[in-house]
Tab-separated table of C-alpha atoms in Angstrom:
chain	number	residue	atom	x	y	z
A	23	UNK	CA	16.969	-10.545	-4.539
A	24	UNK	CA	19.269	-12.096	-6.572
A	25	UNK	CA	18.819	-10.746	-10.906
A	26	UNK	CA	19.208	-13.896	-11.526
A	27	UNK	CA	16.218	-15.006	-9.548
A	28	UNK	CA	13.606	-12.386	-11.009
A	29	UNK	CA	11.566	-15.214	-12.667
A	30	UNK	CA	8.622	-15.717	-9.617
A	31	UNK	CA	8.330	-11.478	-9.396
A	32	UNK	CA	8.253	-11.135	-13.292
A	33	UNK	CA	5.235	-13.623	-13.251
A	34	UNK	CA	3.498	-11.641	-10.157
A	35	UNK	CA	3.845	-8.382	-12.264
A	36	UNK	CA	2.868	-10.057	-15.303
A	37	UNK	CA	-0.618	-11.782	-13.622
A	38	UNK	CA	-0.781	-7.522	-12.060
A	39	UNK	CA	-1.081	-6.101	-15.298
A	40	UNK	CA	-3.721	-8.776	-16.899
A	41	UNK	CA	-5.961	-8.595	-14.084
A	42	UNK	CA	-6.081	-4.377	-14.151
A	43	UNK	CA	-6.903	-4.757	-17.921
A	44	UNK	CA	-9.049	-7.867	-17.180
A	45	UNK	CA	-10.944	-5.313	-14.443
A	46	UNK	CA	-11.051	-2.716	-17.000
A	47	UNK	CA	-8.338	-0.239	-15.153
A	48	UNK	CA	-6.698	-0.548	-18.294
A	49	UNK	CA	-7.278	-0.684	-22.232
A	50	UNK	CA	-5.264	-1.637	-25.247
A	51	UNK	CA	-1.386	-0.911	-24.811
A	52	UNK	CA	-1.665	1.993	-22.532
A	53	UNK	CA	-0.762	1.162	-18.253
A	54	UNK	CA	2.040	-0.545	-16.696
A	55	UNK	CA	3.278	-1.723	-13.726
A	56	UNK	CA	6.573	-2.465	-12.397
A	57	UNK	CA	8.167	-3.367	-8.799
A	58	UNK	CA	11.064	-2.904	-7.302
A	59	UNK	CA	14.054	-5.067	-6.996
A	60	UNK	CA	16.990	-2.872	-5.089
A	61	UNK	CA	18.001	0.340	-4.442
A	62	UNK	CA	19.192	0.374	-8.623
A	63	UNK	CA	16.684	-1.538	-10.159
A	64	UNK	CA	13.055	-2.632	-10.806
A	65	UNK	CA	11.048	-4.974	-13.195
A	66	UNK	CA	8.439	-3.207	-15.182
A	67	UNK	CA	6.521	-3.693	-17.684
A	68	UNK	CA	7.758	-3.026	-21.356
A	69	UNK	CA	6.627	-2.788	-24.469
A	70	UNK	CA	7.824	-4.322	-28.014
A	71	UNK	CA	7.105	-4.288	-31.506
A	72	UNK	CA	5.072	-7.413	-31.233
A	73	UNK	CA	2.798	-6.095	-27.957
A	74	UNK	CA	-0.199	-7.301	-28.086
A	75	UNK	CA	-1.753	-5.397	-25.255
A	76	UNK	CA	-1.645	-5.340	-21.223
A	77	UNK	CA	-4.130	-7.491	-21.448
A	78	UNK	CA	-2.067	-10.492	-22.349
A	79	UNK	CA	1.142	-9.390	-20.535
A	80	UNK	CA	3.719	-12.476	-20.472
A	81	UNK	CA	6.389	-12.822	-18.411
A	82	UNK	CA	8.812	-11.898	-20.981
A	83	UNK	CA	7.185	-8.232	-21.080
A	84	UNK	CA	8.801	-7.849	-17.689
A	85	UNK	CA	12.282	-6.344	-18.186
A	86	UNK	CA	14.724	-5.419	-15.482
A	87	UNK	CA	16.118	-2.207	-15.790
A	88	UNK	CA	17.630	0.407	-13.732
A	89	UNK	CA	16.031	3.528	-12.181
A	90	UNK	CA	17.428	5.666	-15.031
A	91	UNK	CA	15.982	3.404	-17.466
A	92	UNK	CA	19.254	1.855	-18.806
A	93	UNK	CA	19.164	-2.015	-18.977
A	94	UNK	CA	19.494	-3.570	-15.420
A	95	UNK	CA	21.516	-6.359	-17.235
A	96	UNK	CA	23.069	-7.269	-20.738
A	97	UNK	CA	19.957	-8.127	-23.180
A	98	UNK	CA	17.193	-7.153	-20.936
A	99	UNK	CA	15.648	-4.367	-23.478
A	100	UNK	CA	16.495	-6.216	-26.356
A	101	UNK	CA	13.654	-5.747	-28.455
A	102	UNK	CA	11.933	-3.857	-25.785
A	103	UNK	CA	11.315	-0.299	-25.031
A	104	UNK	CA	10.725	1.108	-21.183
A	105	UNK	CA	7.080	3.248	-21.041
A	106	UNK	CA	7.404	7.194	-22.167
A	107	UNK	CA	6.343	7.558	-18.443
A	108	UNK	CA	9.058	5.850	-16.557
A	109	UNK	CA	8.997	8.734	-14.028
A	110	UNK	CA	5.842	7.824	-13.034
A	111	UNK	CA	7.646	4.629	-11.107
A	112	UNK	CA	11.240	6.110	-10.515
A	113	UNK	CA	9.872	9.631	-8.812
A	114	UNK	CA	7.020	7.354	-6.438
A	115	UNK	CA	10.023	4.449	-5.736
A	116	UNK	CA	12.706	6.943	-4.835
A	117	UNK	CA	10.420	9.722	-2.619
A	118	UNK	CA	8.956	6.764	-0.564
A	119	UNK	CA	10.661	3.505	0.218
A	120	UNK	CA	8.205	1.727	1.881
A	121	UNK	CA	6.531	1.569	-1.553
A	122	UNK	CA	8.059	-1.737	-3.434
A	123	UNK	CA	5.388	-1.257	-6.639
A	124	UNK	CA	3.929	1.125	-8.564
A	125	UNK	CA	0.812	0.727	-11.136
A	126	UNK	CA	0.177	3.308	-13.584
A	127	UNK	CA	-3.472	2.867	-14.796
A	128	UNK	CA	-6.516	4.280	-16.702
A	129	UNK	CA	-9.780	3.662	-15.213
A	130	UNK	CA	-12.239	5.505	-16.910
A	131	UNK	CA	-14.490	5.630	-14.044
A	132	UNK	CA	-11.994	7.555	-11.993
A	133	UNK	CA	-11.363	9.640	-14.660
A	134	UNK	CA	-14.781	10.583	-15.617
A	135	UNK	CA	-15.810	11.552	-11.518
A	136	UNK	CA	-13.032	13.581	-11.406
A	137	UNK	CA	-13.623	15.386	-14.299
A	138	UNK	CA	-17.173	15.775	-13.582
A	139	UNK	CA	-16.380	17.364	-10.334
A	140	UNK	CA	-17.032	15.062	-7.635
A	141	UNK	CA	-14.831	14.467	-4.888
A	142	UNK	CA	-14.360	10.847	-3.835
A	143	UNK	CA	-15.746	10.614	-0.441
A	144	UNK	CA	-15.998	7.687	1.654
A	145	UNK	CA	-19.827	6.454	0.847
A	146	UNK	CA	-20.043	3.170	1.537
A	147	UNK	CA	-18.449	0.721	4.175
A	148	UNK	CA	-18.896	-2.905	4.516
A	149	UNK	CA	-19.378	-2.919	1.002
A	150	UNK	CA	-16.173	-2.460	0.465
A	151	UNK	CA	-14.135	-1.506	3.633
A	152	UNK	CA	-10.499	-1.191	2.254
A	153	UNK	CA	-12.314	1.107	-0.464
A	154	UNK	CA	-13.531	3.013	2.153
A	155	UNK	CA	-10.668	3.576	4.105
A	156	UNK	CA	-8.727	4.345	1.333
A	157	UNK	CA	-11.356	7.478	0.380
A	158	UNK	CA	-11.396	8.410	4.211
A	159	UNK	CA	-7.456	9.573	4.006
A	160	UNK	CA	-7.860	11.491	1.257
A	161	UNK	CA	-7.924	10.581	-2.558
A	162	UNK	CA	-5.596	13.694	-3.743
A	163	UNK	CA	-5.394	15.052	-7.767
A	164	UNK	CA	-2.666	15.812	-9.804
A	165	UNK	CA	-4.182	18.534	-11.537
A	166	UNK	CA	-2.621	18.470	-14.753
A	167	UNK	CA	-3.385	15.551	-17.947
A	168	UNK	CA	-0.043	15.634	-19.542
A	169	UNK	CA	2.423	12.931	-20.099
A	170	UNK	CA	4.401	12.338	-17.290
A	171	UNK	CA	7.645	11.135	-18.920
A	172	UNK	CA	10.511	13.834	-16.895
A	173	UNK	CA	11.573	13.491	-14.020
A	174	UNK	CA	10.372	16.840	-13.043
A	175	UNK	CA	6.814	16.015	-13.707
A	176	UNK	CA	7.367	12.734	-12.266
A	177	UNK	CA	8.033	14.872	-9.091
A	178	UNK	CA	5.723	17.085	-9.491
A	179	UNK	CA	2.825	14.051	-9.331
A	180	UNK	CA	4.223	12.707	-6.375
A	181	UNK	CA	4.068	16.119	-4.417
A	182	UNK	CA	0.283	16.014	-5.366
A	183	UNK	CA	0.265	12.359	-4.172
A	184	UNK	CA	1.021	13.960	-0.678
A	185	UNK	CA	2.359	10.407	0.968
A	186	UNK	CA	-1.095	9.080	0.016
A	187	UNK	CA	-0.786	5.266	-1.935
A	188	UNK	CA	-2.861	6.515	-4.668
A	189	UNK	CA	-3.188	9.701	-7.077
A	190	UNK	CA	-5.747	10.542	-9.739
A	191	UNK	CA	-3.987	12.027	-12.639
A	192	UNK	CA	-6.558	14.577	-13.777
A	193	UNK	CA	-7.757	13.768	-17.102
A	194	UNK	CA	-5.338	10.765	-17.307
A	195	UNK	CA	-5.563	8.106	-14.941
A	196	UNK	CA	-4.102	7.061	-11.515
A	197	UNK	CA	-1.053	6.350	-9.773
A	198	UNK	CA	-0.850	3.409	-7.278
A	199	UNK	CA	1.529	2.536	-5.277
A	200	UNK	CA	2.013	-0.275	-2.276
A	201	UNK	CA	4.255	-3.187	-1.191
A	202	UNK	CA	3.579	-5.786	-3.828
A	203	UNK	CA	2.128	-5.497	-7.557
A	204	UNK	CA	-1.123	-7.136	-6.567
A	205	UNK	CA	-1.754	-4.569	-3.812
A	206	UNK	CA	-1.613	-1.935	-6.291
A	207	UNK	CA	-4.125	-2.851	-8.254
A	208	UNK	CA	-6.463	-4.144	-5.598
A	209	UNK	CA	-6.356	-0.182	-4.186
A	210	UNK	CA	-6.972	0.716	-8.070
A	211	UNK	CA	-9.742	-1.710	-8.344
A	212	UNK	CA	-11.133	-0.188	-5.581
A	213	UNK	CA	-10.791	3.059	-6.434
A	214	UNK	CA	-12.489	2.546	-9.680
A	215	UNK	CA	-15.128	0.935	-7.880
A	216	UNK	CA	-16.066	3.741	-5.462
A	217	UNK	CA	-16.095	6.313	-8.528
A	218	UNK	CA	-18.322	4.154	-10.329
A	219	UNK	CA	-20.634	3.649	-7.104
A	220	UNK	CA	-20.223	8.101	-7.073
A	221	UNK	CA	-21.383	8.238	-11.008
A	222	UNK	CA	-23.903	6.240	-10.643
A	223	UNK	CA	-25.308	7.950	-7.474
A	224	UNK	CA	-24.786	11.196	-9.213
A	225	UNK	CA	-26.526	9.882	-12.045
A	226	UNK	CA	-29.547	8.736	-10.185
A	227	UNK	CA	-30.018	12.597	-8.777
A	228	UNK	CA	-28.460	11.338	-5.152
A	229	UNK	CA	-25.634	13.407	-3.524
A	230	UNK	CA	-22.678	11.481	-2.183
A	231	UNK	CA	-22.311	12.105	1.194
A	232	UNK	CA	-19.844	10.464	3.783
A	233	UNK	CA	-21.251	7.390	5.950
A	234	UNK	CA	-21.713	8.846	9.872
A	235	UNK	CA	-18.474	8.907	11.749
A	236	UNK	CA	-19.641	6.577	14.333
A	237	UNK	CA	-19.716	3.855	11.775
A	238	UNK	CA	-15.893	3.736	11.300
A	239	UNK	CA	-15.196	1.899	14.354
A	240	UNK	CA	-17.165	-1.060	13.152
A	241	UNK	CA	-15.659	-1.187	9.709
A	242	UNK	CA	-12.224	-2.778	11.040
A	243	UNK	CA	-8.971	-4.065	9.049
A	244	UNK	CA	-10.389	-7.706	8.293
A	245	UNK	CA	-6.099	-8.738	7.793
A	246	UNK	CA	-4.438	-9.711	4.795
A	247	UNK	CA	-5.810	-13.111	4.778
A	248	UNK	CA	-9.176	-11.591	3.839
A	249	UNK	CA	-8.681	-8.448	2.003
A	250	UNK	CA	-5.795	-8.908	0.045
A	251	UNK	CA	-4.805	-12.940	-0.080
A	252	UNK	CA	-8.140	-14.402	-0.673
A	253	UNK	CA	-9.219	-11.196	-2.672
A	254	UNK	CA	-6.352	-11.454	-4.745
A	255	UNK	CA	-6.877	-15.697	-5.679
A	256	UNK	CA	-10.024	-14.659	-6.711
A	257	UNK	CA	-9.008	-11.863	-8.898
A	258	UNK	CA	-6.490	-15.026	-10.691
A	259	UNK	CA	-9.142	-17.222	-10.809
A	260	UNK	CA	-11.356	-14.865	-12.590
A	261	UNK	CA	-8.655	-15.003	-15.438
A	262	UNK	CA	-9.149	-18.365	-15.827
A	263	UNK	CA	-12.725	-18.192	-16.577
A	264	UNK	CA	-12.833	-15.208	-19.022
């Protein structure tokens, strides 16, 4: 892609980052998101003296830079700083290509069932099948809730990530990574979702145990029309109605 033709990917990262906050993965200035453009650079999102939040990300918060955080052309940090955790995105972008974004959130869901102990297991299924799927392969922790702004810590995450697409970030957040910006934050939304649905299980005095193997092969992959397209138009159009 041409870095003169980032306008259509700053606007998809831009839409990412309002719906995590409008979903509550996110609050005041903290999270960001970011995608990747070549081997040198990726678009992520920045913060200035006049941020008002991820919440009402513009475009304009979207600044190309390159993977050691230098501007990816003349002007493009002008007035804009690149997040204290910039390893977060460079360590998960460079140890697995397949990955073209990374969102670095805070649901407080996930971070609550972790700390309390519980293990997200895959509970439900049609309820959320790509949410359940997700938990089947694993949800592995990073065990330690500091800021992950070298590059050794930023390595350090992704071994715990253990070529999963998502990472809780013990006492932190999560790490979420997958081949657009919306994707990411669908799996986060998810995520969030099923440690919610464990809380409140929890809470209730159930135990959360698996669904039966046998009901795995009728929970199939319902495509990307359904589960990531259509989910994702909705997750727009909710914007529009806050």
């Amino acid at each position: 892609m041409a870095h003169n033709d980032l306008a259509p990917l700053r606007h998809d990262i831009a839409q990412a980052c309002r719906v995590a906050a409008a979903r509550g993965l996110v609050d005041g200035i903290l999270g960001h998101i970011s995608a990747r453009v070549d081997d040198e650079h990726l678009l992520i999102r920045c913060r200035s003296d006049s941020d008002d939040g991820v919440a009402f990300t513009r475009s304009d918060d979207i600044r190309l830079i390159r993977f050691d955080g230098t501007p990816g052309m003349p002007g493009e940090l002008d007035g804009y700083r690149v997040p204290n955790e910039l390893p977060i995105h460079v360590e998960t972008l460079l140890a697995h290509p397949e990955h073209r974004a990374v969102a670095h959130l805070h649901p407080p869901a996930v971070v609550a069932a972790d700390l309390a102990g519980i293990t997200l297991e895959p509970i439900y299924g049609a309820f959320d099948i790509p949410g359940a799927w997700l938990a089947r392969r694993g949800i592995p922790v990073y065990p330690r809730a500091v800021l992950i702004r070298t590059a050794e810590l930023g390595k350090e995450m992704v071994a715990a990530m253990r070529g999963m697409p998502v990472v809780i970030c013990r006492g932190h957040g999560i790490t979420s990574a997958a081949a657009t910006a919306a994707q990411a934050v669908l799996q986060a939304i998810s995520l969030n979702q099923l440690a919610s649905m464990s809380l409140r299980i929890r809470s209730a005095g159930g135990t959360c145990t698996p669904i039966d193997e046998a009901d795995w092969a009728d929970l199939p992959d319902l495509g990307p029309s359904f589960t990531a397209d259509a989910v994702w138009r909705h997750e727009l159009a909710r914007l529009e109605w806050r």
